[in-house]
Amino acid sequence: RQRGMLYPITMTKACCGTVMPERRLYFRIDDYLDLEYLAVDEDTLQHTPAENLFPGAAALKTYAELKKIDSESSQLFYQIKDRDRQIADYLYLLNRKIDLLAQQLISEPRLHGTHPTDQRRVNISEGGLAFSNREALKIGQAVALNLTFLPTYVGLAIYARVARCEPLRTGGYEIAAEFETLTDPQQHLLSQQIMRAQMAEKRRLQDIDPDEKGNLYSKGASS
């Protein structure tokens, strides 16, 4: 897959035992995430929120809510900044303190191994993701995913269904899964993080040597 390329993926939904394909275009990008997954049954998928299955998901959800408040209050902050720069600077520093404390609370279990995570490179879009895995997963298997986007520590616990499982020449398997029943807030958060990754990649490409950039594009075009 070429980095940041638009291409169709097949979305499938089962109805009365019949699989109905639906073609959609999503913008996919490579990124590094903390990723946990659990295979679940259909009853769990239908009746249990995904965040209830992961011990660290509640803290990540709270942090995501804090970031949402930041976004909602940004216009008010700029209005205060126009009227009084010192008050705005003070509020900014208070917000940074809250942000640092929240990040510390989230990262502490990871640093001491009480909440182990598996950081890996994934290819992700608003419709699904692909990642390498040591174990094979059955096509059609429902899975709960706990995704932590780095370095923002924004977390998302969602359900997905395995659409593809292929062996890799280097060992292990490539798993492709399609997201199921995303809520509007989850879709918005996912879109924001994909956009952030796109912007970070764009800045990285602007900073590298033009010859190296040309080599990257040629490699992507041949993949």
PDB file of C-alpha atoms in Angstrom:
ATOM      1  CA  ARG A   1       0.000   0.000   0.000  1.00  0.00           C
ATOM      2  CA  GLN A   2       1.175   3.472  -0.746  1.00  0.00           C
ATOM      3  CA  ARG A   3       1.352   5.783   2.241  1.00  0.00           C
ATOM      4  CA  GLY A   4      -1.571   8.214   2.431  1.00  0.00           C
ATOM      5  CA  MET A   5      -3.289   6.829  -0.672  1.00  0.00           C
ATOM      6  CA  LEU A   6      -7.008   6.729  -1.369  1.00  0.00           C
ATOM      7  CA  TYR A   7      -8.185   3.301  -2.411  1.00  0.00           C
ATOM      8  CA  PRO A   8     -11.330   1.206  -1.973  1.00  0.00           C
ATOM      9  CA  ILE A   9     -11.795  -1.366   0.725  1.00  0.00           C
ATOM     10  CA  THR A  10     -14.653  -3.810   0.978  1.00  0.00           C
ATOM     11  CA  MET A  11     -17.021  -3.275   3.882  1.00  0.00           C
ATOM     12  CA  THR A  12     -19.089  -6.372   4.729  1.00  0.00           C
ATOM     13  CA  LYS A  13     -22.113  -6.714   6.965  1.00  0.00           C
ATOM     14  CA  ALA A  14     -23.896  -9.960   7.669  1.00  0.00           C
ATOM     15  CA  CYS A  15     -27.680 -10.019   7.338  1.00  0.00           C
ATOM     16  CA  CYS A  16     -29.623 -13.244   7.862  1.00  0.00           C
ATOM     17  CA  GLY A  17     -26.434 -15.218   7.141  1.00  0.00           C
ATOM     18  CA  THR A  18     -25.715 -13.368   3.879  1.00  0.00           C
ATOM     19  CA  VAL A  19     -22.613 -11.208   3.405  1.00  0.00           C
ATOM     20  CA  MET A  20     -23.352  -8.022   1.468  1.00  0.00           C
ATOM     21  CA  PRO A  21     -20.292  -6.199   0.066  1.00  0.00           C
ATOM     22  CA  GLU A  22     -20.166  -2.414  -0.031  1.00  0.00           C
ATOM     23  CA  ARG A  23     -17.351  -0.411  -1.669  1.00  0.00           C
ATOM     24  CA  ARG A  24     -16.197   2.840  -0.100  1.00  0.00           C
ATOM     25  CA  LEU A  25     -13.166   5.088  -0.359  1.00  0.00           C
ATOM     26  CA  TYR A  26     -11.178   5.909   2.765  1.00  0.00           C
ATOM     27  CA  PHE A  27      -7.930   7.772   3.231  1.00  0.00           C
ATOM     28  CA  ARG A  28      -5.465   5.354   4.819  1.00  0.00           C
ATOM     29  CA  ILE A  29      -2.193   6.195   6.511  1.00  0.00           C
ATOM     30  CA  ASP A  30       0.549   4.357   8.389  1.00  0.00           C
ATOM     31  CA  ASP A  31       0.974   5.237  12.058  1.00  0.00           C
ATOM     32  CA  TYR A  32       2.377   3.781  15.288  1.00  0.00           C
ATOM     33  CA  LEU A  33      -0.192   2.909  17.957  1.00  0.00           C
ATOM     34  CA  ASP A  34      -0.448   1.053  21.213  1.00  0.00           C
ATOM     35  CA  LEU A  35      -2.813  -1.736  20.197  1.00  0.00           C
ATOM     36  CA  GLU A  36      -4.572  -4.371  22.283  1.00  0.00           C
ATOM     37  CA  TYR A  37      -7.207  -6.754  20.978  1.00  0.00           C
ATOM     38  CA  LEU A  38      -9.544  -9.392  22.359  1.00  0.00           C
ATOM     39  CA  ALA A  39     -11.564 -11.923  20.383  1.00  0.00           C
ATOM     40  CA  VAL A  40     -15.209 -11.638  21.458  1.00  0.00           C
ATOM     41  CA  ASP A  41     -18.488 -13.374  20.760  1.00  0.00           C
ATOM     42  CA  GLU A  42     -21.488 -11.766  19.097  1.00  0.00           C
ATOM     43  CA  ASP A  43     -23.366 -11.274  22.364  1.00  0.00           C
ATOM     44  CA  THR A  44     -20.464  -9.258  23.814  1.00  0.00           C
ATOM     45  CA  LEU A  45     -20.239  -7.157  20.660  1.00  0.00           C
ATOM     46  CA  GLN A  46     -23.932  -6.330  20.804  1.00  0.00           C
ATOM     47  CA  HIS A  47     -24.354  -5.667  24.532  1.00  0.00           C
ATOM     48  CA  THR A  48     -21.011  -4.699  26.127  1.00  0.00           C
ATOM     49  CA  PRO A  49     -19.198  -1.394  25.498  1.00  0.00           C
ATOM     50  CA  ALA A  50     -15.706  -2.134  24.206  1.00  0.00           C
ATOM     51  CA  GLU A  51     -14.050   0.086  26.832  1.00  0.00           C
ATOM     52  CA  ASN A  52     -15.424  -2.212  29.571  1.00  0.00           C
ATOM     53  CA  LEU A  53     -13.108  -4.977  28.328  1.00  0.00           C
ATOM     54  CA  PHE A  54      -9.813  -3.105  28.840  1.00  0.00           C
ATOM     55  CA  PRO A  55      -8.537  -1.936  32.273  1.00  0.00           C
ATOM     56  CA  GLY A  56      -6.815   1.187  30.919  1.00  0.00           C
ATOM     57  CA  ALA A  57      -9.550   2.329  28.552  1.00  0.00           C
ATOM     58  CA  ALA A  58     -11.418   4.397  31.153  1.00  0.00           C
ATOM     59  CA  ALA A  59      -8.417   6.668  31.784  1.00  0.00           C
ATOM     60  CA  LEU A  60      -7.881   7.091  28.053  1.00  0.00           C
ATOM     61  CA  LYS A  61     -11.548   7.935  27.583  1.00  0.00           C
ATOM     62  CA  THR A  62     -11.279  10.606  30.292  1.00  0.00           C
ATOM     63  CA  TYR A  63      -8.227  12.056  28.599  1.00  0.00           C
ATOM     64  CA  ALA A  64     -10.097  12.142  25.292  1.00  0.00           C
ATOM     65  CA  GLU A  65     -12.897  14.065  27.033  1.00  0.00           C
ATOM     66  CA  LEU A  66     -10.338  16.581  28.337  1.00  0.00           C
ATOM     67  CA  LYS A  67      -9.058  17.105  24.793  1.00  0.00           C
ATOM     68  CA  LYS A  68     -12.628  17.540  23.603  1.00  0.00           C
ATOM     69  CA  ILE A  69     -13.138  20.270  26.220  1.00  0.00           C
ATOM     70  CA  ASP A  70      -9.967  21.945  24.941  1.00  0.00           C
ATOM     71  CA  SER A  71     -11.403  21.968  21.440  1.00  0.00           C
ATOM     72  CA  GLU A  72     -14.787  23.280  22.563  1.00  0.00           C
ATOM     73  CA  SER A  73     -13.251  26.085  24.634  1.00  0.00           C
ATOM     74  CA  SER A  74     -10.648  27.185  22.083  1.00  0.00           C
ATOM     75  CA  GLN A  75     -12.815  29.983  20.638  1.00  0.00           C
ATOM     76  CA  LEU A  76     -13.466  31.380  24.124  1.00  0.00           C
ATOM     77  CA  PHE A  77      -9.745  31.215  24.893  1.00  0.00           C
ATOM     78  CA  TYR A  78      -8.873  33.289  21.831  1.00  0.00           C
ATOM     79  CA  GLN A  79     -11.515  35.840  22.769  1.00  0.00           C
ATOM     80  CA  ILE A  80      -9.910  36.180  26.212  1.00  0.00           C
ATOM     81  CA  LYS A  81      -6.487  36.407  24.571  1.00  0.00           C
ATOM     82  CA  ASP A  82      -7.644  39.332  22.424  1.00  0.00           C
ATOM     83  CA  ARG A  83      -8.833  41.189  25.548  1.00  0.00           C
ATOM     84  CA  ASP A  84      -6.100  40.303  28.045  1.00  0.00           C
ATOM     85  CA  ARG A  85      -2.908  38.534  26.995  1.00  0.00           C
ATOM     86  CA  GLN A  86      -1.670  37.899  30.561  1.00  0.00           C
ATOM     87  CA  ILE A  87      -4.861  36.144  31.673  1.00  0.00           C
ATOM     88  CA  ALA A  88      -4.778  34.061  28.497  1.00  0.00           C
ATOM     89  CA  ASP A  89      -1.151  33.068  29.143  1.00  0.00           C
ATOM     90  CA  TYR A  90      -2.032  32.084  32.717  1.00  0.00           C
ATOM     91  CA  LEU A  91      -4.990  29.957  31.560  1.00  0.00           C
ATOM     92  CA  TYR A  92      -2.760  28.313  28.968  1.00  0.00           C
ATOM     93  CA  LEU A  93      -0.221  27.357  31.662  1.00  0.00           C
ATOM     94  CA  LEU A  94      -2.980  25.934  33.882  1.00  0.00           C
ATOM     95  CA  ASN A  95      -4.228  23.873  30.968  1.00  0.00           C
ATOM     96  CA  ARG A  96      -0.707  22.599  30.297  1.00  0.00           C
ATOM     97  CA  LYS A  97      -0.404  21.494  33.944  1.00  0.00           C
ATOM     98  CA  ILE A  98      -3.664  19.522  33.675  1.00  0.00           C
ATOM     99  CA  ASP A  99      -2.495  18.014  30.400  1.00  0.00           C
ATOM    100  CA  LEU A 100       0.862  16.921  31.847  1.00  0.00           C
ATOM    101  CA  LEU A 101      -0.805  15.367  34.902  1.00  0.00           C
ATOM    102  CA  ALA A 102      -3.252  13.471  32.699  1.00  0.00           C
ATOM    103  CA  GLN A 103      -0.448  12.173  30.469  1.00  0.00           C
ATOM    104  CA  GLN A 104       1.518  11.064  33.537  1.00  0.00           C
ATOM    105  CA  LEU A 105      -1.473   9.134  34.908  1.00  0.00           C
ATOM    106  CA  ILE A 106      -1.898   7.384  31.572  1.00  0.00           C
ATOM    107  CA  SER A 107       1.785   6.609  30.996  1.00  0.00           C
ATOM    108  CA  GLU A 108       2.573   5.433  34.571  1.00  0.00           C
ATOM    109  CA  PRO A 109       1.122   1.892  34.201  1.00  0.00           C
ATOM    110  CA  ARG A 110       2.928   1.506  30.883  1.00  0.00           C
ATOM    111  CA  LEU A 111       6.289   2.552  32.335  1.00  0.00           C
ATOM    112  CA  HIS A 112       6.057   0.094  35.244  1.00  0.00           C
ATOM    113  CA  GLY A 113       4.535  -2.790  33.335  1.00  0.00           C
ATOM    114  CA  THR A 114       1.258  -2.948  35.270  1.00  0.00           C
ATOM    115  CA  HIS A 115      -0.672  -2.342  32.064  1.00  0.00           C
ATOM    116  CA  PRO A 116       1.434  -3.801  29.218  1.00  0.00           C
ATOM    117  CA  THR A 117       0.771  -2.592  25.706  1.00  0.00           C
ATOM    118  CA  ASP A 118       1.884  -3.653  22.265  1.00  0.00           C
ATOM    119  CA  GLN A 119       3.097  -0.745  20.182  1.00  0.00           C
ATOM    120  CA  ARG A 120       3.044  -1.554  16.496  1.00  0.00           C
ATOM    121  CA  ARG A 121       2.788   0.002  13.082  1.00  0.00           C
ATOM    122  CA  VAL A 122      -0.715  -0.061  11.626  1.00  0.00           C
ATOM    123  CA  ASN A 123      -2.343   1.040   8.401  1.00  0.00           C
ATOM    124  CA  ILE A 124      -5.516   2.813   9.483  1.00  0.00           C
ATOM    125  CA  SER A 125      -8.509   4.639   8.024  1.00  0.00           C
ATOM    126  CA  GLU A 126     -11.957   5.645   9.232  1.00  0.00           C
ATOM    127  CA  GLY A 127     -13.213   2.297   7.952  1.00  0.00           C
ATOM    128  CA  GLY A 128     -10.704  -0.127   9.429  1.00  0.00           C
ATOM    129  CA  LEU A 129      -7.074  -1.017  10.018  1.00  0.00           C
ATOM    130  CA  ALA A 130      -4.406  -3.560   9.145  1.00  0.00           C
ATOM    131  CA  PHE A 131      -1.600  -4.761  11.427  1.00  0.00           C
ATOM    132  CA  SER A 132       0.886  -7.594  11.769  1.00  0.00           C
ATOM    133  CA  ASN A 133       0.191 -10.194  14.427  1.00  0.00           C
ATOM    134  CA  ARG A 134       1.925 -13.269  15.804  1.00  0.00           C
ATOM    135  CA  GLU A 135      -1.285 -15.313  15.758  1.00  0.00           C
ATOM    136  CA  ALA A 136      -3.811 -15.934  13.020  1.00  0.00           C
ATOM    137  CA  LEU A 137      -7.377 -14.709  13.454  1.00  0.00           C
ATOM    138  CA  LYS A 138     -10.377 -16.301  11.794  1.00  0.00           C
ATOM    139  CA  ILE A 139     -12.055 -14.270   9.049  1.00  0.00           C
ATOM    140  CA  GLY A 140     -15.363 -12.969  10.375  1.00  0.00           C
ATOM    141  CA  GLN A 141     -14.163 -13.061  13.999  1.00  0.00           C
ATOM    142  CA  ALA A 142     -15.366 -10.110  16.068  1.00  0.00           C
ATOM    143  CA  VAL A 143     -12.613  -8.373  18.048  1.00  0.00           C
ATOM    144  CA  ALA A 144     -12.503  -5.571  20.590  1.00  0.00           C
ATOM    145  CA  LEU A 145      -9.689  -3.105  19.893  1.00  0.00           C
ATOM    146  CA  ASN A 146      -8.099  -0.713  22.349  1.00  0.00           C
ATOM    147  CA  LEU A 147      -6.169   1.875  20.320  1.00  0.00           C
ATOM    148  CA  THR A 148      -3.895   4.489  21.907  1.00  0.00           C
ATOM    149  CA  PHE A 149      -2.638   7.115  19.485  1.00  0.00           C
ATOM    150  CA  LEU A 150       0.877   8.382  20.131  1.00  0.00           C
ATOM    151  CA  PRO A 151       2.213  10.784  21.252  1.00  0.00           C
ATOM    152  CA  THR A 152      -1.193  12.316  22.099  1.00  0.00           C
ATOM    153  CA  TYR A 153      -2.331   9.375  24.300  1.00  0.00           C
ATOM    154  CA  VAL A 154      -5.833   9.721  22.893  1.00  0.00           C
ATOM    155  CA  GLY A 155      -7.539   6.368  23.314  1.00  0.00           C
ATOM    156  CA  LEU A 156     -10.337   4.634  21.454  1.00  0.00           C
ATOM    157  CA  ALA A 157     -11.947   1.313  22.379  1.00  0.00           C
ATOM    158  CA  ILE A 158     -14.059  -0.029  19.521  1.00  0.00           C
ATOM    159  CA  TYR A 159     -15.243  -3.230  17.901  1.00  0.00           C
ATOM    160  CA  ALA A 160     -14.115  -4.566  14.546  1.00  0.00           C
ATOM    161  CA  ARG A 161     -14.480  -7.682  12.437  1.00  0.00           C
ATOM    162  CA  VAL A 162     -11.613  -9.555  10.799  1.00  0.00           C
ATOM    163  CA  ALA A 163     -11.845  -9.243   7.023  1.00  0.00           C
ATOM    164  CA  ARG A 164      -8.490 -10.731   6.009  1.00  0.00           C
ATOM    165  CA  CYS A 165      -5.717 -12.853   7.532  1.00  0.00           C
ATOM    166  CA  GLU A 166      -2.656 -13.586   5.409  1.00  0.00           C
ATOM    167  CA  PRO A 167       0.698 -15.167   6.369  1.00  0.00           C
ATOM    168  CA  LEU A 168       3.758 -12.921   6.132  1.00  0.00           C
ATOM    169  CA  ARG A 169       7.070 -14.070   4.651  1.00  0.00           C
ATOM    170  CA  THR A 170       8.835 -12.786   7.779  1.00  0.00           C
ATOM    171  CA  GLY A 171       6.560 -14.806  10.048  1.00  0.00           C
ATOM    172  CA  GLY A 172       3.248 -14.051  11.661  1.00  0.00           C
ATOM    173  CA  TYR A 173       0.186 -12.751   9.871  1.00  0.00           C
ATOM    174  CA  GLU A 174      -1.227  -9.550   8.476  1.00  0.00           C
ATOM    175  CA  ILE A 175      -4.671  -8.918   9.915  1.00  0.00           C
ATOM    176  CA  ALA A 176      -7.158  -6.549   8.288  1.00  0.00           C
ATOM    177  CA  ALA A 177     -10.249  -5.627  10.276  1.00  0.00           C
ATOM    178  CA  GLU A 178     -13.232  -3.383   9.567  1.00  0.00           C
ATOM    179  CA  PHE A 179     -14.703  -1.212  12.301  1.00  0.00           C
ATOM    180  CA  GLU A 180     -18.225  -1.957  13.488  1.00  0.00           C
ATOM    181  CA  THR A 181     -20.910   0.340  14.916  1.00  0.00           C
ATOM    182  CA  LEU A 182     -18.794   3.475  15.385  1.00  0.00           C
ATOM    183  CA  THR A 183     -20.618   6.256  17.211  1.00  0.00           C
ATOM    184  CA  ASP A 184     -20.418   9.823  15.892  1.00  0.00           C
ATOM    185  CA  PRO A 185     -17.970  10.889  18.668  1.00  0.00           C
ATOM    186  CA  GLN A 186     -15.776   7.859  17.944  1.00  0.00           C
ATOM    187  CA  GLN A 187     -15.833   8.609  14.220  1.00  0.00           C
ATOM    188  CA  HIS A 188     -14.895  12.239  14.909  1.00  0.00           C
ATOM    189  CA  LEU A 189     -12.045  11.274  17.240  1.00  0.00           C
ATOM    190  CA  LEU A 190     -10.721   8.750  14.733  1.00  0.00           C
ATOM    191  CA  SER A 191     -10.874  11.312  11.931  1.00  0.00           C
ATOM    192  CA  GLN A 192      -8.973  13.840  14.079  1.00  0.00           C
ATOM    193  CA  GLN A 193      -6.171  11.395  14.850  1.00  0.00           C
ATOM    194  CA  ILE A 194      -5.811  10.338  11.217  1.00  0.00           C
ATOM    195  CA  MET A 195      -5.616  13.994  10.217  1.00  0.00           C
ATOM    196  CA  ARG A 196      -2.977  14.591  12.915  1.00  0.00           C
ATOM    197  CA  ALA A 197      -0.909  11.699  11.556  1.00  0.00           C
ATOM    198  CA  GLN A 198      -1.252  13.072   8.015  1.00  0.00           C
ATOM    199  CA  MET A 199      -0.010  16.501   9.108  1.00  0.00           C
ATOM    200  CA  ALA A 200       2.906  14.975  11.048  1.00  0.00           C
ATOM    201  CA  GLU A 201       3.904  12.958   7.979  1.00  0.00           C
ATOM    202  CA  LYS A 202       3.653  16.040   5.775  1.00  0.00           C
ATOM    203  CA  ARG A 203       5.942  17.981   8.129  1.00  0.00           C
ATOM    204  CA  ARG A 204       8.399  15.085   8.180  1.00  0.00           C
ATOM    205  CA  LEU A 205       8.551  14.984   4.380  1.00  0.00           C
ATOM    206  CA  GLN A 206       9.121  18.741   4.228  1.00  0.00           C
ATOM    207  CA  ASP A 207      12.122  18.402   6.533  1.00  0.00           C
ATOM    208  CA  ILE A 208      13.956  15.624   4.682  1.00  0.00           C
ATOM    209  CA  ASP A 209      16.382  15.921   1.773  1.00  0.00           C
ATOM    210  CA  PRO A 210      14.700  16.237  -1.683  1.00  0.00           C
ATOM    211  CA  ASP A 211      16.645  13.227  -3.032  1.00  0.00           C
ATOM    212  CA  GLU A 212      15.562  11.086  -0.097  1.00  0.00           C
ATOM    213  CA  LYS A 213      11.970  12.244  -0.584  1.00  0.00           C
ATOM    214  CA  GLY A 214      12.114  11.103  -4.206  1.00  0.00           C
ATOM    215  CA  ASN A 215      13.339   7.674  -3.105  1.00  0.00           C
ATOM    216  CA  LEU A 216      10.454   7.388  -0.626  1.00  0.00           C
ATOM    217  CA  TYR A 217       7.882   8.172  -3.297  1.00  0.00           C
ATOM    218  CA  SER A 218       9.433   5.712  -5.752  1.00  0.00           C
ATOM    219  CA  LYS A 219       9.368   2.976  -3.109  1.00  0.00           C
ATOM    220  CA  GLY A 220       5.744   3.754  -2.294  1.00  0.00           C
ATOM    221  CA  ALA A 221       4.731   3.656  -5.944  1.00  0.00           C
ATOM    222  CA  SER A 222       6.305   0.233  -6.372  1.00  0.00           C
ATOM    223  CA  SER A 223       4.673  -1.286  -3.249  1.00  0.00           C
TER     224      SER A 223
END
